[in-house]
Structure formats: C-alpha cells, structure tokens
Short mmCIF file of C-alpha atoms and ligand atoms in Angstrom, two decimals:
data_model
loop_
_atom_site.label_atom_id
_atom_site.label_comp_id
_atom_site.label_asym_id
_atom_site.label_seq_id
_atom_site.Cartn_x
_atom_site.Cartn_y
_atom_site.Cartn_z
CA MET A 19 -0.03 -0.14 0.28
CA SER A 20 1.47 3.58 -1.32
CA ASP A 21 1.71 6.38 0.95
CA GLY A 22 -0.46 8.55 -1.40
CA PRO A 23 -1.11 9.59 -4.70
CA SER A 24 2.37 9.77 -6.58
CA ALA A 25 4.58 9.30 -3.59
CA SER A 26 7.63 9.91 -5.16
CA ASP A 27 9.62 13.16 -3.98
CA GLY A 28 12.88 12.81 -5.13
CA GLY A 29 13.51 10.87 -2.07
CA ALA A 30 14.03 13.64 0.38
CA ALA A 31 13.09 11.89 3.69
CA PRO A 32 9.15 12.57 4.98
CA LEU A 33 8.14 14.83 7.58
CA LEU A 34 6.99 12.61 10.42
CA ASP A 35 4.76 13.60 13.17
CA HIS A 36 5.10 12.18 16.78
CA PHE A 37 3.88 9.16 15.36
CA GLY A 38 5.76 8.63 12.30
CA ARG A 39 2.56 9.81 10.36
CA PRO A 40 4.00 11.46 7.23
CA LEU A 41 2.83 14.56 6.16
CA ARG A 42 0.77 14.35 3.02
CA ASP A 43 -2.29 15.65 2.57
CA LEU A 44 -3.38 19.62 3.01
CA ARG A 45 -6.81 21.01 2.58
CA ILE A 46 -7.03 24.70 1.89
CA SER A 47 -10.17 26.50 2.68
CA VAL A 48 -10.92 29.34 0.46
CA THR A 49 -13.24 30.57 1.74
CA ASP A 50 -15.70 30.64 5.42
CA ARG A 51 -18.81 31.74 3.49
CA CYS A 52 -21.68 28.98 2.42
CA ASN A 53 -24.89 29.54 0.55
CA PHE A 54 -25.71 26.64 2.12
CA ARG A 55 -26.61 26.14 6.13
CA CYS A 56 -26.11 22.74 6.61
CA ARG A 57 -26.92 21.65 10.32
CA TYR A 58 -23.95 19.32 11.00
CA CYS A 59 -22.01 21.73 10.19
CA MET A 60 -23.41 25.44 9.60
CA PRO A 61 -26.78 25.32 11.48
CA ARG A 62 -28.33 28.62 10.80
CA GLU A 63 -28.84 29.54 14.57
CA VAL A 64 -25.37 30.14 15.01
CA PHE A 65 -24.21 31.26 11.67
CA GLY A 66 -27.53 33.87 10.45
CA THR A 67 -27.88 36.83 8.98
CA ASP A 68 -26.00 38.88 11.41
CA PHE A 69 -22.69 36.06 11.63
CA GLN A 70 -19.18 37.96 11.11
CA PHE A 71 -17.69 36.14 7.75
CA LEU A 72 -13.76 36.90 7.42
CA PRO A 73 -13.54 40.30 6.15
CA ARG A 74 -11.58 40.03 2.71
CA SER A 75 -8.51 41.51 3.64
CA GLU A 76 -7.91 38.83 6.40
CA ILE A 77 -8.17 36.16 3.48
CA LEU A 78 -5.18 34.70 1.73
CA SER A 79 -5.08 36.00 -1.86
CA PHE A 80 -4.72 32.90 -4.23
CA GLU A 81 -0.77 34.27 -4.77
CA GLU A 82 -0.34 33.46 -0.91
CA ILE A 83 -2.18 30.42 -1.20
CA ALA A 84 -0.36 29.21 -4.36
CA ARG A 85 3.12 29.80 -1.95
CA VAL A 86 1.85 27.89 1.08
CA ALA A 87 0.77 24.91 -1.29
CA ARG A 88 3.95 24.95 -2.91
CA ILE A 89 5.86 24.98 0.60
CA PHE A 90 4.27 22.06 1.53
CA ALA A 91 4.66 20.10 -1.50
CA THR A 92 8.76 20.44 -0.72
CA LEU A 93 7.60 18.95 2.45
CA GLY A 94 6.21 15.89 0.86
CA VAL A 95 2.96 16.91 0.59
CA ARG A 96 0.80 15.29 -2.56
CA LYS A 97 -2.39 15.85 -2.19
CA LEU A 98 -4.41 19.55 -2.82
CA ARG A 99 -8.06 19.66 -1.77
CA LEU A 100 -9.94 22.53 -1.92
CA THR A 101 -12.78 23.38 0.58
CA GLY A 102 -14.31 26.09 2.17
CA GLY A 103 -17.02 27.06 3.55
CA GLU A 104 -17.96 26.31 0.21
CA PRO A 105 -15.21 26.82 -2.29
CA THR A 106 -16.75 27.75 -5.34
CA LEU A 107 -17.91 31.29 -3.46
CA ARG A 108 -14.86 32.22 -4.12
CA ALA A 109 -14.84 34.30 -6.72
CA GLN A 110 -12.20 32.98 -10.05
CA LEU A 111 -11.28 29.65 -8.16
CA PRO A 112 -10.23 28.29 -11.51
CA LYS A 113 -7.48 31.75 -11.57
CA LEU A 114 -5.93 29.37 -8.28
CA VAL A 115 -6.62 26.16 -9.24
CA ALA A 116 -4.29 27.03 -12.47
CA MET A 117 -2.16 28.69 -10.21
CA LEU A 118 -1.96 25.23 -8.23
CA ALA A 119 -1.48 23.29 -11.27
CA GLN A 120 2.05 24.64 -11.50
CA ILE A 121 3.33 22.69 -8.61
CA PRO A 122 4.85 19.62 -10.00
CA ASP A 123 3.51 16.30 -8.48
CA VAL A 124 0.62 17.19 -6.44
CA GLU A 125 -2.85 15.67 -7.48
CA ILE A 126 -6.13 18.79 -7.26
CA ALA A 127 -9.07 18.15 -5.52
CA LEU A 128 -12.09 19.97 -4.62
CA THR A 129 -15.17 19.45 -2.56
CA THR A 130 -18.06 21.01 -2.90
CA ASN A 131 -21.36 21.16 -2.34
CA GLY A 132 -22.76 21.24 -6.08
CA SER A 133 -24.81 23.95 -6.01
CA LEU A 134 -22.82 26.47 -8.66
CA LEU A 135 -20.77 23.57 -10.18
CA ALA A 136 -22.73 23.00 -13.16
CA SER A 137 -22.18 26.27 -14.38
CA GLN A 138 -17.88 26.23 -13.37
CA ALA A 139 -17.00 22.58 -13.58
CA GLN A 140 -15.39 23.04 -17.04
CA ALA A 141 -13.87 26.10 -16.14
CA LEU A 142 -12.19 24.35 -13.51
CA ALA A 143 -11.25 21.53 -15.25
CA ASP A 144 -9.31 23.21 -18.11
CA ALA A 145 -7.74 24.95 -15.24
CA GLY A 146 -5.90 21.55 -13.79
CA LEU A 147 -8.48 20.20 -10.84
CA ASP A 148 -8.61 16.46 -10.95
CA ARG A 149 -10.96 15.34 -9.09
CA VAL A 150 -14.17 16.21 -7.63
CA THR A 151 -16.20 15.37 -4.48
CA VAL A 152 -19.68 16.32 -3.92
CA SER A 153 -21.82 16.89 -0.59
CA LEU A 154 -25.39 15.16 -1.06
CA ASP A 155 -26.90 13.79 1.68
CA SER A 156 -30.16 12.18 0.72
CA LEU A 157 -32.22 12.04 -3.46
CA ASP A 158 -34.96 12.93 -1.37
CA ASP A 159 -35.78 16.73 -2.18
CA ALA A 160 -37.61 17.01 1.15
CA VAL A 161 -34.86 15.97 2.98
CA PHE A 162 -32.23 17.36 1.03
CA ARG A 163 -33.96 20.72 1.60
CA ALA A 164 -34.43 20.01 5.33
CA MET A 165 -30.69 19.27 5.91
CA ASN A 166 -28.89 22.19 4.22
CA ASP A 167 -31.39 24.47 5.33
CA ALA A 168 -30.96 26.56 2.22
CA SER A 169 -34.19 24.87 0.70
CA PHE A 170 -31.87 24.28 -2.69
CA PRO A 171 -32.85 21.71 -4.61
CA VAL A 172 -31.51 18.00 -5.01
CA ALA A 173 -32.33 18.43 -9.09
CA MET A 174 -29.28 21.17 -9.30
CA VAL A 175 -26.63 19.37 -7.37
CA LEU A 176 -27.32 16.38 -10.25
CA GLU A 177 -26.61 18.30 -12.44
CA GLY A 178 -23.49 19.42 -11.06
CA ILE A 179 -22.32 16.07 -10.80
CA ALA A 180 -23.29 15.37 -14.41
CA ALA A 181 -20.99 18.54 -15.48
CA ALA A 182 -18.69 17.51 -14.11
CA GLU A 183 -18.51 13.91 -15.01
CA ALA A 184 -18.97 15.62 -18.53
CA ALA A 185 -15.72 17.63 -17.83
CA GLY A 186 -13.53 14.92 -17.06
CA LEU A 187 -13.51 15.67 -13.00
CA ALA A 188 -14.12 11.75 -12.50
CA PRO A 189 -14.68 9.60 -10.81
CA VAL A 190 -17.01 11.91 -8.78
CA LYS A 191 -17.58 11.33 -5.38
CA ILE A 192 -20.24 11.66 -3.28
CA ASN A 193 -20.06 12.84 0.27
CA CYS A 194 -23.51 11.81 2.78
CA VAL A 195 -23.42 12.42 6.45
CA VAL A 196 -25.61 10.08 8.14
CA ARG A 197 -27.83 11.19 10.56
CA ARG A 198 -30.33 8.97 13.05
CA GLY A 199 -34.34 10.12 12.46
CA VAL A 200 -33.21 13.07 10.05
CA ASN A 201 -31.88 10.65 6.42
CA ASP A 202 -30.67 7.14 6.87
CA HIS A 203 -34.12 6.12 5.84
CA THR A 204 -32.98 7.73 2.44
CA VAL A 205 -29.36 6.27 2.26
CA ALA A 206 -30.51 2.44 0.64
CA GLY A 207 -32.12 4.90 -2.25
CA LEU A 208 -28.76 7.08 -2.93
CA VAL A 209 -26.44 4.02 -3.40
CA ARG A 210 -29.13 2.38 -5.22
CA HIS A 211 -28.94 5.62 -7.64
CA PHE A 212 -24.97 5.75 -8.28
CA ALA A 213 -24.95 2.20 -7.86
CA GLY A 214 -22.69 1.03 -10.81
CA ASP A 215 -22.68 3.85 -12.95
CA GLY A 216 -18.67 5.10 -11.46
CA LYS A 217 -19.27 7.39 -8.54
CA ILE A 218 -18.57 6.50 -5.40
CA VAL A 219 -20.77 6.91 -3.01
CA ARG A 220 -19.28 8.30 0.94
CA LEU A 221 -21.34 7.34 4.00
CA ILE A 222 -20.40 9.28 6.41
CA GLU A 223 -20.71 9.15 10.27
CA PHE A 224 -22.01 12.24 12.08
CA MET A 225 -19.11 13.87 13.60
CA ASP A 226 -18.71 16.14 16.83
CA VAL A 227 -16.92 18.64 14.83
CA GLY A 228 -16.71 22.13 15.87
CA THR A 229 -19.06 23.21 18.96
CA THR A 230 -22.23 24.42 17.54
CA ASN A 231 -24.07 21.28 15.63
CA GLY A 232 -25.72 19.63 18.56
CA TRP A 233 -23.88 16.11 18.26
CA ARG A 234 -25.61 13.22 19.96
CA LEU A 235 -24.05 10.00 20.11
CA ASP A 236 -27.48 8.29 19.50
CA GLU A 237 -27.93 9.99 16.42
CA VAL A 238 -24.91 8.56 14.56
CA VAL A 239 -25.49 5.42 12.58
CA PRO A 240 -22.62 3.42 13.13
CA ALA A 241 -20.49 1.86 9.06
CA ARG A 242 -20.92 -1.41 11.15
CA GLU A 243 -24.93 -0.59 10.69
CA LEU A 244 -25.48 0.78 7.57
CA ILE A 245 -22.90 -2.20 6.41
CA GLY A 246 -25.72 -4.66 7.56
CA ARG A 247 -28.74 -2.72 6.09
CA LEU A 248 -27.52 -2.19 2.14
CA SER A 249 -25.77 -6.05 2.06
CA ALA A 250 -29.15 -7.14 2.57
CA GLU A 251 -29.04 -5.34 -0.83
CA LEU A 252 -26.03 -5.67 -2.44
CA ALA A 253 -23.80 -7.77 -1.24
CA LEU A 254 -21.19 -5.67 -0.06
CA VAL A 255 -17.29 -6.92 -0.17
CA PRO A 256 -14.19 -5.02 1.45
CA LEU A 257 -11.82 -4.16 -0.85
CA GLU A 258 -7.92 -3.05 -0.75
CA PRO A 259 -7.39 0.91 0.25
CA GLN A 260 -5.35 1.95 -2.10
CA TYR A 261 -2.65 4.23 -0.10
CA ARG A 262 -2.31 4.93 3.55
CA GLY A 263 -4.14 7.07 4.93
CA GLU A 264 -7.08 6.64 2.97
CA VAL A 265 -10.60 7.96 4.75
CA ALA A 266 -13.17 5.62 3.87
CA LYS A 267 -13.64 2.46 4.12
CA ARG A 268 -14.01 0.81 0.69
CA TYR A 269 -16.63 -1.93 0.29
CA GLY A 270 -17.10 -2.65 -3.40
CA THR A 271 -20.64 -4.27 -4.41
CA ALA A 272 -21.50 -8.06 -5.39
CA GLY A 273 -20.69 -7.78 -9.97
CA GLY A 274 -18.68 -5.03 -9.03
CA ARG A 275 -20.99 -2.80 -9.81
CA GLY A 276 -19.35 0.74 -8.30
CA GLU A 277 -18.06 1.31 -4.81
CA ILE A 278 -19.43 2.13 -1.78
CA GLY A 279 -16.79 4.00 1.24
CA PHE A 280 -18.02 4.44 5.24
CA ILE A 281 -15.80 7.01 6.58
CA THR A 282 -15.85 6.00 10.73
CA SER A 283 -14.58 8.76 12.80
CA VAL A 284 -16.58 7.96 15.19
CA THR A 285 -16.75 3.83 15.47
CA GLU A 286 -13.67 2.41 14.39
CA PRO A 287 -11.34 5.82 14.02
CA PHE A 288 -8.88 6.16 11.47
CA CYS A 289 -6.15 8.27 13.73
CA GLY A 290 -4.01 5.90 12.88
CA ASP A 291 -3.44 6.76 9.45
CA CYS A 292 -3.65 10.39 9.51
CA THR A 293 -1.74 12.25 6.95
CA ARG A 294 -3.73 15.26 6.95
CA ALA A 295 -3.36 19.46 7.35
CA ARG A 296 -5.23 22.04 7.01
CA LEU A 297 -5.29 25.89 6.29
CA SER A 298 -7.85 28.34 7.00
CA ALA A 299 -9.22 30.71 4.81
CA ASP A 300 -7.22 33.00 7.39
CA GLY A 301 -4.12 31.84 6.93
CA SER A 302 -4.27 29.01 10.00
CA ILE A 303 -2.57 25.64 10.26
CA TYR A 304 -4.34 23.21 12.43
CA THR A 305 -3.58 19.71 12.11
CA CYS A 306 -6.50 17.83 12.97
CA LEU A 307 -10.68 18.70 12.46
CA PHE A 308 -11.18 18.98 15.62
CA ALA A 309 -8.20 20.76 17.12
CA VAL A 310 -8.60 23.58 19.45
CA ARG A 311 -6.13 25.82 17.79
CA GLY A 312 -4.65 26.80 14.88
CA THR A 313 -1.24 28.09 14.37
CA ASP A 314 -0.97 31.38 12.05
CA LEU A 315 0.88 31.36 8.68
CA ARG A 316 -0.70 34.77 7.18
CA GLY A 317 1.33 37.02 9.57
CA PRO A 318 4.21 35.90 8.59
CA LEU A 319 3.71 35.61 5.57
CA ARG A 320 2.78 39.32 5.45
CA ALA A 321 5.84 40.70 7.78
CA GLY A 322 8.24 38.80 4.22
CA ALA A 323 9.23 35.57 6.06
CA SER A 324 11.43 33.86 3.89
CA ASP A 325 10.11 30.33 2.44
CA ASP A 326 12.06 28.48 4.41
CA ALA A 327 11.27 30.36 7.93
CA ILE A 328 8.28 29.60 6.69
CA ALA A 329 9.15 25.72 5.72
CA GLN A 330 10.61 25.34 9.52
CA ILE A 331 6.85 27.20 11.18
CA ILE A 332 6.04 23.97 9.24
CA ARG A 333 7.94 21.64 10.23
CA ASP A 334 8.50 22.57 13.85
CA LEU A 335 4.71 22.20 13.88
CA TRP A 336 3.88 19.05 12.12
CA SER A 337 7.44 17.14 14.05
CA ARG A 338 5.24 17.87 17.73
CA ARG A 339 1.93 16.68 16.19
CA GLU A 340 0.16 14.22 18.75
CA ASP A 341 -3.39 14.69 17.25
CA ARG A 342 -5.47 11.35 17.31
CA TYR A 343 -9.06 13.28 18.10
CA SER A 344 -11.04 10.68 17.38
CA GLU A 345 -9.28 7.94 19.07
CA LEU A 346 -9.55 10.26 22.32
CA ARG A 347 -13.08 11.25 21.91
CA SER A 348 -15.10 11.51 25.09
CA GLU A 349 -18.13 12.86 26.96
CA ALA A 350 -15.36 15.31 28.14
CA THR A 351 -13.60 15.67 24.64
CA THR A 352 -16.84 16.81 23.45
CA GLN A 353 -16.60 20.09 25.88
CA LEU A 354 -13.52 21.33 24.17
CA PRO A 355 -13.95 24.76 22.07
CA ARG A 356 -12.82 22.96 18.94
CA VAL A 357 -12.26 24.80 15.49
CA GLU A 358 -15.67 25.03 13.30
CA MET A 359 -15.48 22.85 10.53
CA SER A 360 -17.03 25.61 8.46
CA TYR A 361 -13.89 27.27 8.66
CA ILE A 362 -11.07 25.54 8.47
CA GLY A 363 -13.30 22.47 5.70
CA GLY A 364 -14.08 19.42 6.43
S1 SF4 B 24 -9.73 13.40 14.55
FE1 SF4 B 24 -7.66 14.02 13.41
S2 SF4 B 24 -6.14 13.27 13.72
FE2 SF4 B 24 -7.98 11.78 13.86
S3 SF4 B 24 -8.28 11.36 11.39
FE3 SF4 B 24 -9.15 13.20 12.23
S4 SF4 B 24 -8.23 14.74 11.32
FE4 SF4 B 24 -6.55 12.92 11.95
#
C-alpha cells in the first residue's frame, strides 16, 4: 500500500509527526462563507444573517495560498484539496487552480456542495482540477432541503455532478453525512441511484465537529449498521485501501458494480494513518479536524518571512503533532472548544 497519490518525493525523507505519520495532504479552505446552512456543519441559528464572516483583508490571496501550497509540497504534500465554507463561492476560483497546477507532483481535488458546479466544472477542469467530491446527503428532495436548510433542490446538485463528469473530473465522489432519524432512511436510495455508474458514494458517520451542531452519539448510525442494512440488497465486499491515509473504508458491490466508502470517525477511528493538515481561509494551520487552535502563517507571510522560515514553522508544527482526537473521543473531549468545520473545511 503506497503512502498516498504520487508519493515520489525525490528521495527526501518524509516529514513525520510524533506518531510517524507523514504529511501528505493539505486541505485548503478558500472561504469561510457558504450558501447552505447544513445543520451538522453551519446551523442557521449560529451562522445567521448577523454572523460576522472573515473580512476580505483577512483572507489569503491566491498568491499567498499558492505560495503556502508550494512550500507544503516541498515538505511532502502530494494532495491539495480545496474546501470552504463553499469553495465555488470564491470568485475566479479557476485562477487559483491554475496557479496550484504549476506545482509539480500534486493532485488537486475540490469538495463542494455542488450548487454552482454546473456553471464552473468545465473552467475548473480546464484550469487543472483533477477530481471533485460533491456533498449530497439525500436524493429525497424534502429531506435534502431540510438538511441544507437553504431549501436547495437535489436536481441542481445532480446537474452539477453531471457537468463535473462531462468535464472529466471523474471518478466523482458523493459524500453523504448520515444522521439517525434525519436521512438514514434514504441512504439505500442514494447508494442504489449511483451504484454501477462509476461514482463513489461515501457514507460519513455524523461527527462532533466544532461546537455548534448539537451532536449526539445516539444520532450516529455506525458504519457496521449501514453495511448490515445495505448488504441485504447489495452484497458488499470489502476492498483493500489504495494508499495509507485513505479516509474511507472501501466496499465493492457484488458483480463489481460500483464502490461505496464508509467514513467511520466515531465508531472506527482512523487517526493512526492521518496524514492531513488544514489551512484556514485566513491563513492558520490546523493539524486535526477537531483541533482547538491553529498556527498562524498569514502574519509571517505578510511580514516578509522567507520560504525557508515558513517551511520551518510547518516542520516544527508537524513534527510535534500528536493529534488523534477520534481515538480519544469522550464526554470530556466533546466539551472542548473545537474549531468549526466550516472554517477549516472538512
Ligand atoms: S480526528 Fe484528527 S487526527 Fe484523527 S483522523 Fe481526524 S483529523 Fe486526523
């Protein structure tokens, strides 16, 4: 099992954290804004009309993002994932993709709610985007509209997925956060719809990200339970991981028609192979999705620090990294003031 996409790094020793996990993935939040209000991420009662989003002056420019990404690539990063908030809300996003595509040996992916994908997919692909993951929590229009709390229709997300596929951003992955009593009764329909047409559905256990989504353990549907439910119809067979740090546990369906992934942060944590760092839209590095604090890079960037100095900040941070929140999750940890997922991207 390789150490991640295009793990060639010209022989430089990988940058390892306290547990020997290499730095391989950088998730880049390009905006903290979103046009949805998914209740498990950005509940409207907190992120309402009077919520103060980051002012433009505090958001990293494309040049700053590209510079940071280049420095991370010299330290072993091989996968860049653009996230948000909703990344397609950031104006001229293809321009940033084109800048990142100049970095050798990196794969560029995007995670989006699909709302603007139909109009942007081709330009993003032309700029150098490799792959796209679309969040779609249900095919049931009423359930989906309730979950995104922006009354956004399924049909428009499906149009975005079709446009991404037409633009060659395949295989398209579909992320679905499963919440008991909310959308778990529609999961089989979602899987059935995409089974066999080359798209990969990933079912995500509802997580206690941030401090605002009202997370409760009894609303988590363990992947084991979902596998049991779906196996009645689809005869799921486990597949080997493709590389270290792959987030989803992969299953094929009988007859090889399609693939389903299960992201089991709550019931089967995967911190042991976590190779991900996150860059917030205002330039701080987080070494875990459930981190309490980040490390500022924008200050040094704007104070004229050299690439070497920035690289040293990252080296020091990663080599001290001991994050494994999901393995340590407890009643006590759920009280920690964790950073909001919408601020650092999932
Ligand atoms: S909880 Fe933190 S360390 Fe564990 S897999 Fe998630 S991001 Fe990585």
